[in-house]
Amino acid sequence: MTESPAHRAGPDESADLLEVEGLTVTFPTTRGPVDVVRDNTFTLRNNETLGIVGESGSGKSMTALAVMGLLPRGARTSGSIRFRGTELLGRPDAELRRLRGNAMSMVFQDPLSSLNPYYTVGLQIAEVYRCHRGGSRRAARRMAIDALGRVGIPDPAERVDRYPHQFSGGQRQRIMIAMALICEPALLIADEPTTALDVTVQSQILELLAELKRQTGTGMLFITHDLAVIATIAQRVLVMRDGEQLEYADTERVFSAPRHPYTRMLLESIPRIDDELAAPGVVSPTARPARPTDPAPAQEEVR
Amino acid sequence: MTGSRGSQADAPPLLRARDLTKRFTTRGGGGPLGRKSVFTAVDSVSFEVFPHETLALVGESGSGKSTTARLVAKLMEATDGTIEFAGRDVTHARGTDLARFRNDVQVVFQDPFSSLNPRHTVERILTAPLVYQGLPIPGGRRAFAGELMERVGLNPDHLHRYPAQFSGGQAQRIGIARALAVGPKLVICDEAVSALDVSVQAQVMDLLLRLQRESGFSYLFIAHDLAVVRRISHRIAVMKQGVIVESGPCAEVFERPRDPYTRTLLAAIPRIDPEWDRRRREGAAEHASITASPEELP
Amino acid sequence: MLRYVAGRLSWVLVILLAVCVFTYVIFFQLSPDPAVMICGKTCTPERIDTIRTSLGLDRPFLQQLGDFLRGIVAGRDYGSGANLVHCPAPCLGYSFQSGQSVWEMVLERLPVSVTVAVGAAVLWLLGGVTIGLLSGVKEGTWWDRSTMALALGGSSIPPYVLALALQYLLVVKWQVLPFPAAIPFGDDPVAWFQSYLMPWIVLAIGYACLYARMTRANVIDTLAENFMRTARAKGLGPVLILRRHALRPALTPIVTIFGMDFAGLLGGALITETVFGLNGVGKMASDAIAKNDQPVIMAVTLLAAFFVVIGNVVVDLLYTALDPRVRTTAS
Amino acid sequence: MATTTLHEAQPSLPSPPTGAAPPGGTARRVLRELRRDIGAVLSTAFLVLIVLMALFAPLIGTLAGHGPDTFDSAAVDKDLGGLPKGSLGGISGDHWLGVEPQNGRDILVRIAYGARISMLIAVSATLLTTVIGVVLGLLAGFYGRWVDQVISRLMDFLMAFPALIFMIAVLSALPAGNRPVLLVIVLSVFGWPYLARVVRGQTLTLTGREFVEAARASGAGSRALIFAEILPNLRSTIIVMTTLAVPGYIGTEAGLSFLGVGVTPPTASWGQMIANSVSWYQVDPMYFVIPGAFLFGTVLALTVVGDRLRHALDAGEAS
């Protein structure tokens, strides 16, 4: 049903899932064109998770949007993005559309604003399936219920007809994930999927993503500002700053022997709970003579 | 009462909150016949902050930690309970009592841009607390504000700029400088570093620690991130659904959490293999460490 | 939900009562003595007294107000004995000029006003919203810029200037249309259409221009929403994205504004009706004002306020039906 | 806000800019942007012309050699029922924009005097509306609770009121007295809720912003919070809303005068001139066209300036 070369070629076993070469994204501004991503090159292998990490303005999200072909109007891209061996840049939007939501899909940072408040979550999930696979409304709805169940929404058959605002933040992100995975894509791009969430919910979502990835073998591009999250989920890491790639290697290598001083600085900046606070230049508050530690249980406070 | 046994002798608490409760009444649409519903955001919360110490109030969204901060800062009236500051009951303080309280207790807010009036220059922002409290400005506006800027590591030449002309980290430094203008005894930091990038966050934390060392005030540090809190606080209270579920000295909460919720929170924090850290630091030592100067992005 | 509606309706009553009292007070204070007016030129003091008594004008102000309000709800009697006239509810009194029942006058004129309002509404919705949608989707293009410039111009023409200009061109100069005359539909559908066409256009243009601008702004805002990016990320086609994901969020606010505007027009398009000499409620109001016909002015004011407040409630209910976020909080 | 009465009912204005534009050269940036926009430049030029005409109306009268009420029977043709002599409504070297039929008053001079009264009423009404609307909107938004309840209900009430009908009724019932003052009062009474509603909404948002809390924590009292912290952030809203209010009021004033309840003759007014032209427009269309064009041009120019101003201020916020 899909005519695009990328699809017709099918999963090309010899090619990597995603090969990005010399990707540059340029925005026109009143002060002339600005490169938000400059000469970025990386490869995502099948079944792998690649983490792209950087602070605000590093160009990490723009890289993701460029791969999806979702850059804002006016943005110019150059370089090459090959998905399963097929070049995506310069391809007409109609062809890319057959890939989006189907062979490659994306989960965004803020699930509430990313879901249309006017339609039930069931419809929003089902429409992806119907768009790419066709079939009856009823069949798509069944798929949506299944998908909701898979991402851990309790009582999916009933909640499929609810609206986004009737779910909690974590559940909304689960819905976004269900939507992204319903066509079993080969590539999942997660753009800061846990940033808006509480830490306990974040760990649940990360577990869910890891579990689903294990089941389906989807390759994942995981974008975040949080190095600690990257450490738990990615096999390889790409560090970006101001649109430039600073470091690109195995997670272990980046964390244990960072090449770039910026990466090192980032790593030392992460607040930690399991570390001895031995980082240079950091004064431990416990080192100061403050209030004597008191082991008395705080009963009144605990209530 | 944490620390009552060991500390009563050496210092009375600076701030004492007892059974603080805040209920919100919301009225559904429908005019005079609309149905009311009551929501308890903070439920009988008690704690103390001692001179020179940092108490962290940690919780996830909806835990009531920010409401607690606002109650203690007297930005909101408590439904129930009392607040004592330096031995005085300030629960219903008004007029001069409230003015004195404002002179002693200052707040640093979460969003550095939202907490600075976009229409005011830095100079006006920094002198505002004195102006609003009708106090003389020692050394004149410019010198006073310039000095504050230097104290928080900003260029005093930028006094006539507007908040939008600063980066997030710089703006937060301005917010901190404003809190210092009146020489407070207690600074309440409401998620003061949460909105910042990690590298900037670390610098602002350093600044907060340095200022406390220099001036000796106390912090009530509100945060959702246990890891951030660990660096700065002496004692920690963990909140969940309007209630403090656990509190104690920092090390103890981290090493021997008693409440299951605290354990869940700790377990949820993503970790980095300590082996990687060790190797990195060894490597850094060998290379005689070229630490990047942590510059903030403009 | 019922509770919500009941709550809203209680406000309607309060506001209508306030409008009633306010209008009554103003006219009670300002107007010349109606008895003198009714009496006419050949008048004796006795006759004035009789009229006063029969209208209840000799009673204290509050009582008169009470009588008036009671009349609306339960009807009232004027005069006494042989001269007794019963005015059934809803009683709005009798015109000082013609002696006709005001309620009957309103009923007689209302169809014309409704015809004017409905026809104009259809025109401005079709025209304004369509243009706005297209301009919003094609933001920044030649089409967008020129339609928006026209819309600015259109919303700046005072309706009576436009009415006179159109009348001059279409009726006098080119003679393509007859002079508007409120011909009933049953008599001659074509003539009916021709006679109402100009009032519709005049009334619709101002609104159409505003609606075009509002719709465009809403469409642009909606297209910038995160969920639109999601829709694209899902691989949906541009037509489906627009039809399903953009249209409803962009048009829902328009519906509510439309409700208010339309309700405002039902109370009579005063200027348009006057200029074209259409015998609607608006024309009735302006005639009554010119002749100081108090009961009629009262009635028209109340009627218009009634439509506006009811429109308000309908819009609120409609909103709860259209926006699921409001729906769940309201019920 | 005052477009209300212009279009019979109350077409709602597109929403004004929200929040605050970054200051520091905002004025200069906005000016620069406006100067680049042809529509804004032309509109401003036209408005300057109208304002000059209004200011120097007596001078124009002297230069033209006619007062606003000077009859010139030489310029009209008694035999043709008082039609202006010459083509195009009697446009000539003596009467640049022609004369009124029947009495031969100079149209240019009357337009200038009409501009005077229009501008005076519209600007006064706008000022009054702005003061009432901003203050009440601020109070309602800042204090909330019963203050908000009272003010909001009052706004509901006034907005539910058929303002046009009521204005006409009140004005026709009132003794002639000082019409311009009455007009200003009546326009403002029904006009302020439209500004107040917007100001209230924005105040509500701003009051929730942390800088207001920060000022409170710094020891600021309510008055300082409202006027030193919140009000400066409403600047662009107020500028845009007032710019758009002026054309609304000009239109409404002209409309009321058109209906015969506005400015009383012999004071010159655009609306009145248009009303008078109704019985003549078949034979002397220029009598209708000239005041109509001035009215339309002024309203349009003000609307364009207001619209572009909002655009420029909005763009500043986005950046």
mmCIF file with all atom_site columns, C-alpha atoms in Angstrom, chain D residues 249-312:
data_model
loop_
_atom_site.group_PDB
_atom_site.id
_atom_site.type_symbol
_atom_site.label_atom_id
_atom_site.label_alt_id
_atom_site.label_comp_id
_atom_site.label_asym_id
_atom_site.label_entity_id
_atom_site.label_seq_id
_atom_site.pdbx_PDB_ins_code
_atom_site.Cartn_x
_atom_site.Cartn_y
_atom_site.Cartn_z
_atom_site.occupancy
_atom_site.B_iso_or_equiv
_atom_site.pdbx_formal_charge
_atom_site.auth_seq_id
_atom_site.auth_comp_id
_atom_site.auth_asym_id
_atom_site.auth_atom_id
_atom_site.pdbx_PDB_model_num
ATOM 1  C CA . TYR D 1 249 ? -16.300 56.452 19.157 1.00 0.00 ? 249 TYR D CA 1
ATOM 2  C CA . ILE D 1 250 ? -15.984 58.623 16.075 1.00 0.00 ? 250 ILE D CA 1
ATOM 3  C CA . GLY D 1 251 ? -18.260 56.209 14.246 1.00 0.00 ? 251 GLY D CA 1
ATOM 4  C CA . THR D 1 252 ? -20.717 56.046 17.103 1.00 0.00 ? 252 THR D CA 1
ATOM 5  C CA . GLU D 1 253 ? -20.829 59.792 17.565 1.00 0.00 ? 253 GLU D CA 1
ATOM 6  C CA . ALA D 1 254 ? -21.434 60.240 13.855 1.00 0.00 ? 254 ALA D CA 1
ATOM 7  C CA . GLY D 1 255 ? -24.100 57.553 14.015 1.00 0.00 ? 255 GLY D CA 1
ATOM 8  C CA . LEU D 1 256 ? -25.900 59.242 16.865 1.00 0.00 ? 256 LEU D CA 1
ATOM 9  C CA . SER D 1 257 ? -25.709 62.584 15.108 1.00 0.00 ? 257 SER D CA 1
ATOM 10 C CA . PHE D 1 258 ? -26.953 60.850 11.972 1.00 0.00 ? 258 PHE D CA 1
ATOM 11 C CA . LEU D 1 259 ? -29.971 59.650 13.935 1.00 0.00 ? 259 LEU D CA 1
ATOM 12 C CA . GLY D 1 260 ? -30.542 63.152 15.161 1.00 0.00 ? 260 GLY D CA 1
ATOM 13 C CA . VAL D 1 261 ? -29.667 62.654 18.812 1.00 0.00 ? 261 VAL D CA 1
ATOM 14 C CA . GLY D 1 262 ? -26.028 63.690 18.679 1.00 0.00 ? 262 GLY D CA 1
ATOM 15 C CA . VAL D 1 263 ? -24.598 67.122 18.301 1.00 0.00 ? 263 VAL D CA 1
ATOM 16 C CA . THR D 1 264 ? -27.378 69.648 17.755 1.00 0.00 ? 264 THR D CA 1
ATOM 17 C CA . PRO D 1 265 ? -27.418 72.052 14.820 1.00 0.00 ? 265 PRO D CA 1
ATOM 18 C CA . PRO D 1 266 ? -26.070 74.475 13.930 1.00 0.00 ? 266 PRO D CA 1
ATOM 19 C CA . THR D 1 267 ? -22.865 72.876 15.272 1.00 0.00 ? 267 THR D CA 1
ATOM 20 C CA . ALA D 1 268 ? -21.274 71.131 12.319 1.00 0.00 ? 268 ALA D CA 1
ATOM 21 C CA . SER D 1 269 ? -20.912 67.344 12.563 1.00 0.00 ? 269 SER D CA 1
ATOM 22 C CA . TRP D 1 270 ? -20.100 64.701 10.005 1.00 0.00 ? 270 TRP D CA 1
ATOM 23 C CA . GLY D 1 271 ? -22.935 62.430 11.017 1.00 0.00 ? 271 GLY D CA 1
ATOM 24 C CA . GLN D 1 272 ? -25.396 65.275 10.770 1.00 0.00 ? 272 GLN D CA 1
ATOM 25 C CA . MET D 1 273 ? -24.132 66.268 7.346  1.00 0.00 ? 273 MET D CA 1
ATOM 26 C CA . ILE D 1 274 ? -24.611 62.705 6.152  1.00 0.00 ? 274 ILE D CA 1
ATOM 27 C CA . ALA D 1 275 ? -28.095 62.647 7.628  1.00 0.00 ? 275 ALA D CA 1
ATOM 28 C CA . ASN D 1 276 ? -28.949 65.897 5.883  1.00 0.00 ? 276 ASN D CA 1
ATOM 29 C CA . SER D 1 277 ? -27.578 64.595 2.617  1.00 0.00 ? 277 SER D CA 1
ATOM 30 C CA . VAL D 1 278 ? -30.076 61.717 2.584  1.00 0.00 ? 278 VAL D CA 1
ATOM 31 C CA . SER D 1 279 ? -32.795 63.813 1.021  1.00 0.00 ? 279 SER D CA 1
ATOM 32 C CA . TRP D 1 280 ? -30.377 65.208 -1.555 1.00 0.00 ? 280 TRP D CA 1
ATOM 33 C CA . TYR D 1 281 ? -28.206 62.354 -2.587 1.00 0.00 ? 281 TYR D CA 1
ATOM 34 C CA . GLN D 1 282 ? -30.176 61.583 -5.718 1.00 0.00 ? 282 GLN D CA 1
ATOM 35 C CA . VAL D 1 283 ? -29.496 65.010 -7.132 1.00 0.00 ? 283 VAL D CA 1
ATOM 36 C CA . ASP D 1 284 ? -26.348 66.075 -5.250 1.00 0.00 ? 284 ASP D CA 1
ATOM 37 C CA . PRO D 1 285 ? -24.337 62.944 -4.420 1.00 0.00 ? 285 PRO D CA 1
ATOM 38 C CA . MET D 1 286 ? -21.223 64.957 -3.531 1.00 0.00 ? 286 MET D CA 1
ATOM 39 C CA . TYR D 1 287 ? -22.973 66.317 -0.455 1.00 0.00 ? 287 TYR D CA 1
ATOM 40 C CA . PHE D 1 288 ? -23.111 62.728 0.768  1.00 0.00 ? 288 PHE D CA 1
ATOM 41 C CA . VAL D 1 289 ? -19.804 61.532 -0.635 1.00 0.00 ? 289 VAL D CA 1
ATOM 42 C CA . ILE D 1 290 ? -17.541 64.128 0.985  1.00 0.00 ? 290 ILE D CA 1
ATOM 43 C CA . PRO D 1 291 ? -18.508 63.794 4.646  1.00 0.00 ? 291 PRO D CA 1
ATOM 44 C CA . GLY D 1 292 ? -18.946 60.037 4.109  1.00 0.00 ? 292 GLY D CA 1
ATOM 45 C CA . ALA D 1 293 ? -15.422 59.775 2.747  1.00 0.00 ? 293 ALA D CA 1
ATOM 46 C CA . PHE D 1 294 ? -13.951 61.815 5.568  1.00 0.00 ? 294 PHE D CA 1
ATOM 47 C CA . LEU D 1 295 ? -15.736 59.710 8.142  1.00 0.00 ? 295 LEU D CA 1
ATOM 48 C CA . PHE D 1 296 ? -14.705 56.455 6.500  1.00 0.00 ? 296 PHE D CA 1
ATOM 49 C CA . GLY D 1 297 ? -11.140 57.654 5.965  1.00 0.00 ? 297 GLY D CA 1
ATOM 50 C CA . THR D 1 298 ? -10.690 58.726 9.559  1.00 0.00 ? 298 THR D CA 1
ATOM 51 C CA . VAL D 1 299 ? -12.139 55.543 11.017 1.00 0.00 ? 299 VAL D CA 1
ATOM 52 C CA . LEU D 1 300 ? -10.103 53.435 8.621  1.00 0.00 ? 300 LEU D CA 1
ATOM 53 C CA . ALA D 1 301 ? -6.868  55.316 9.283  1.00 0.00 ? 301 ALA D CA 1
ATOM 54 C CA . LEU D 1 302 ? -7.251  54.985 13.039 1.00 0.00 ? 302 LEU D CA 1
ATOM 55 C CA . THR D 1 303 ? -8.119  51.320 12.730 1.00 0.00 ? 303 THR D CA 1
ATOM 56 C CA . VAL D 1 304 ? -5.118  50.665 10.513 1.00 0.00 ? 304 VAL D CA 1
ATOM 57 C CA . VAL D 1 305 ? -2.790  52.457 12.927 1.00 0.00 ? 305 VAL D CA 1
ATOM 58 C CA . GLY D 1 306 ? -4.237  50.538 15.871 1.00 0.00 ? 306 GLY D CA 1
ATOM 59 C CA . ASP D 1 307 ? -3.958  47.263 14.012 1.00 0.00 ? 307 ASP D CA 1
ATOM 60 C CA . ARG D 1 308 ? -0.355  47.834 12.943 1.00 0.00 ? 308 ARG D CA 1
ATOM 61 C CA . LEU D 1 309 ? 0.511   49.034 16.421 1.00 0.00 ? 309 LEU D CA 1
ATOM 62 C CA . ARG D 1 310 ? -0.775  45.806 17.866 1.00 0.00 ? 310 ARG D CA 1
ATOM 63 C CA . HIS D 1 311 ? 1.162   43.873 15.270 1.00 0.00 ? 311 HIS D CA 1
ATOM 64 C CA . ALA D 1 312 ? 4.377   45.667 16.113 1.00 0.00 ? 312 ALA D CA 1
#
